[in-house]
Structures are given as structure tokens and as C-alpha cells.
């Protein structure tokens, strides 16, 4: 899941303010629509990244990681869509305009695995911070539960990327 700058601005900054200054900052919390739109955009990008890894991965570990991304982020996006429907949010309208797909520019070949795993590690660290911040900032109980449920999966993705990086360093 890659979080766009707008999503970070609405999620991470208010979350940090809430943790640092107390509940009086709750009015700065991002709307459920903004969070769901950012999550949807991130899930779509991670599914694309997973497909690229399955195609270009040199090692079985990277190809398996790609399959895990596709499976987990497809499932997460389904939950995002379900919550958007329950809360009468037009997910298409709430999703920020797509940016450049930096995963599509990754080289294939012998250095793909290392670059891909590092990109995924960085992305998932940012995602964990953003999702945690949004969970802490929102007053929407359904969104809070969805975000809380996402954290273990993001942690699993982060750990798997670290494991790939470690195995690449031993080569």
C-alpha cells in the first residue's frame, strides 16, 4: 500500500497532532471519505506492484511476496469498498487522482528483487504510520475498526520485505 502525499497530509499530520496535543484537535481529523479514498488508491497501487513482482521477480520469495500483496490488498480494498457503501460514500469521487506509478518504472533483471523489496519496506513503514495516525484521529467507529484490522497485515508485509532484503544481503 503506498500512501499519497494528500492522504499523508490528512491522516498523518492530524494523527500526530492528536497524540501530541490531546483530543481538542479532533476537529482536524480527516473525513471517512478522505481516508477511504486514500486507502483505495493505495490498495490499487499495491495490487499493481504485486503483479509486477510476480512477473519480474527473480527469486521465488519476491514472486511469493507479490502474490501476497495481490491477495491481501485485494481483500483490504474489498473491505474499504464495503465500508464506503455502508456509509454512502462515493469511493470513486473520494479517491485522489492517480499519480505517477513508480512501480511501473522499476527495472527488471538482477537488481529488481532488491529494489522492489526496499520500495515495499519503505512503503509499508509509511503506511503503518498513516493508518495508525488515521485510526487514532478518527471518531468513526467503523473506520477505526477497519484501520485497526489492517495494521497486522501491514506489519506482516513490512516484515516480509525486511526478510527479502536480508536474504539479498547474504548473496
Coordinates of C-alpha atoms in Angstrom, one line a residue:
X1 CA 0.0 0.0 0.0
X2 CA 1.5 3.3 -1.0
X3 CA 0.1 6.4 0.6
X4 CA -0.1 9.5 -1.4
X5 CA 1.0 12.9 -0.1
X6 CA -2.6 14.2 0.2
X7 CA -3.5 11.2 2.3
X8 CA -0.5 11.7 4.5
X9 CA -1.4 15.3 5.0
X10 CA -4.9 14.4 6.1
X11 CA -4.0 11.4 8.1
X12 CA -0.5 11.5 9.5
X13 CA -0.4 15.2 10.5
X14 CA -3.8 15.2 12.3
X15 CA -2.8 11.9 14.0
X16 CA 0.4 13.4 15.2
X17 CA -1.4 16.4 16.5
X18 CA -3.9 14.3 18.3
X19 CA -1.2 12.3 20.0
X20 CA 0.8 15.4 20.9
X21 CA -2.0 17.8 21.9
X22 CA -4.9 15.7 23.0
X23 CA -8.5 15.3 21.8
X24 CA -9.0 19.0 21.3
X25 CA -7.5 18.6 17.8
X26 CA -10.2 16.0 16.8
X27 CA -11.8 18.6 14.5
X28 CA -8.7 18.3 12.3
X29 CA -9.3 14.6 11.7
X30 CA -9.7 13.5 8.1
X31 CA -13.1 12.6 6.9
X32 CA -14.0 9.0 6.5
X33 CA -14.3 9.6 2.7
X34 CA -10.8 11.1 2.6
X35 CA -9.3 8.1 4.4
X36 CA -11.2 5.5 2.4
X37 CA -10.3 7.2 -0.9
X38 CA -6.6 7.2 0.1
X39 CA -6.8 3.6 1.2
X40 CA -8.4 2.6 -2.1
X41 CA -5.8 4.3 -4.1
X42 CA -3.0 2.7 -2.0
X43 CA -4.6 -0.8 -2.4
X44 CA -4.9 -0.5 -6.1
X45 CA -1.2 0.5 -6.4
X46 CA -0.1 -2.3 -4.1
X47 CA -2.0 -4.8 -6.2
X48 CA -0.3 -3.5 -9.3
X49 CA 3.1 -3.7 -7.5
X50 CA 2.3 -7.3 -6.6
X51 CA 1.6 -8.2 -10.2
X52 CA 4.8 -6.6 -11.3
X53 CA 6.7 -8.6 -8.6
X54 CA 5.1 -11.8 -9.8
X55 CA 6.2 -11.1 -13.3
X56 CA 9.6 -9.6 -12.8
X57 CA 10.8 -11.2 -9.5
X58 CA 14.0 -13.1 -9.9
X59 CA 13.5 -15.1 -6.7
X60 CA 10.6 -17.3 -5.5
X61 CA 10.5 -15.1 -2.4
X62 CA 9.8 -11.9 -4.3
X63 CA 7.2 -13.7 -6.6
X64 CA 5.5 -15.1 -3.5
X65 CA 5.6 -11.6 -1.8
X66 CA 3.9 -10.2 -4.9
X67 CA 1.2 -12.8 -4.7
X68 CA 0.7 -12.0 -1.0
X69 CA 0.4 -8.3 -1.9
X70 CA -2.2 -9.0 -4.6
X71 CA -4.2 -11.3 -2.3
X72 CA -4.1 -9.1 0.9
X73 CA -4.6 -5.7 -0.8
X74 CA -7.5 -7.0 -2.9
X75 CA -9.1 -8.3 0.3
X76 CA -8.4 -5.0 2.0
X77 CA -9.8 -3.0 -0.9
X78 CA -13.0 -5.0 -0.8
X79 CA -13.4 -4.1 2.9
X80 CA -12.7 -0.4 2.0
X81 CA -15.4 -0.6 -0.6
X82 CA -17.9 -2.3 1.7
X83 CA -17.4 0.4 4.3
X84 CA -17.8 3.1 1.7
X85 CA -21.1 1.6 0.6
X86 CA -22.4 1.3 4.2
X87 CA -21.5 4.9 4.8
X88 CA -22.9 6.1 1.5
X89 CA -19.5 7.3 0.3
X90 CA -18.8 7.5 -3.4
X91 CA -15.4 5.8 -3.4
X92 CA -14.6 6.9 -6.9
X93 CA -15.2 10.5 -6.1
X94 CA -13.3 10.2 -2.8
X95 CA -10.2 8.7 -4.4
X96 CA -7.4 11.2 -5.2
X97 CA -6.3 11.5 -8.8
X98 CA -3.7 8.9 -9.6
X99 CA -0.1 10.0 -9.6
X100 CA 2.9 8.5 -11.4
X101 CA 3.2 4.8 -11.0
X102 CA 6.8 4.5 -9.8
X103 CA 6.4 0.7 -9.6
X104 CA 6.0 0.6 -13.3
X105 CA 9.4 2.2 -13.8
X106 CA 11.3 -0.4 -11.8
X107 CA 13.9 -2.2 -13.8
X108 CA 13.6 -5.9 -14.4
X109 CA 16.6 -8.1 -14.1
X110 CA 19.0 -9.0 -11.4
X111 CA 18.5 -5.9 -9.3
X112 CA 14.7 -6.0 -9.3
X113 CA 14.3 -8.0 -6.2
X114 CA 16.5 -5.7 -4.0
X115 CA 14.9 -2.5 -5.3
X116 CA 11.4 -3.9 -5.1
X117 CA 11.8 -5.2 -1.5
X118 CA 13.3 -1.8 -0.4
X119 CA 10.5 0.1 -2.0
X120 CA 7.9 -2.2 -0.3
X121 CA 9.7 -1.8 3.1
X122 CA 9.6 1.9 2.8
X123 CA 6.0 2.0 1.6
X124 CA 4.8 -0.3 4.4
X125 CA 6.6 1.7 7.1
X126 CA 4.9 4.9 5.8
X127 CA 1.5 3.1 5.5
X128 CA 1.7 1.8 9.1
X129 CA 2.3 5.3 10.3
X130 CA -0.5 6.7 8.2
X131 CA -3.0 4.0 9.1
X132 CA -2.2 4.3 12.8
X133 CA -2.5 8.0 12.7
X134 CA -5.9 7.8 10.9
X135 CA -7.1 5.2 13.4
X136 CA -6.1 7.4 16.3
X137 CA -7.6 10.6 14.7
X138 CA -11.0 9.3 13.6
X139 CA -14.1 9.4 15.6
X140 CA -15.9 7.0 13.1
X141 CA -16.0 3.6 15.0
X142 CA -16.3 1.6 11.8
X143 CA -13.3 3.3 10.2
X144 CA -11.4 2.9 13.4
X145 CA -12.1 -0.9 13.4
X146 CA -11.2 -1.2 9.7
X147 CA -7.9 0.6 10.2
X148 CA -7.1 -1.4 13.3
X149 CA -7.7 -4.6 11.4
X150 CA -5.3 -3.5 8.7
X151 CA -2.3 -3.0 10.9
X152 CA -1.3 -6.7 11.4
X153 CA -1.4 -7.2 7.6
X154 CA 0.8 -4.2 7.0
X155 CA 3.2 -5.3 9.7
X156 CA 3.3 -8.7 8.0
X157 CA 4.1 -7.1 4.7
X158 CA 6.8 -4.9 6.3
X159 CA 8.4 -8.0 8.0
X160 CA 8.4 -10.0 4.7
X161 CA 10.1 -7.1 2.8
X162 CA 12.8 -7.0 5.5
X163 CA 13.3 -10.7 5.2
X164 CA 13.8 -10.4 1.4
X165 CA 16.3 -7.6 1.9
X166 CA 18.2 -9.6 4.5
X167 CA 18.3 -12.6 2.2
X168 CA 19.5 -10.4 -0.7
X169 CA 22.3 -9.0 1.5
X170 CA 23.6 -12.6 2.2
X171 CA 24.1 -13.2 -1.5

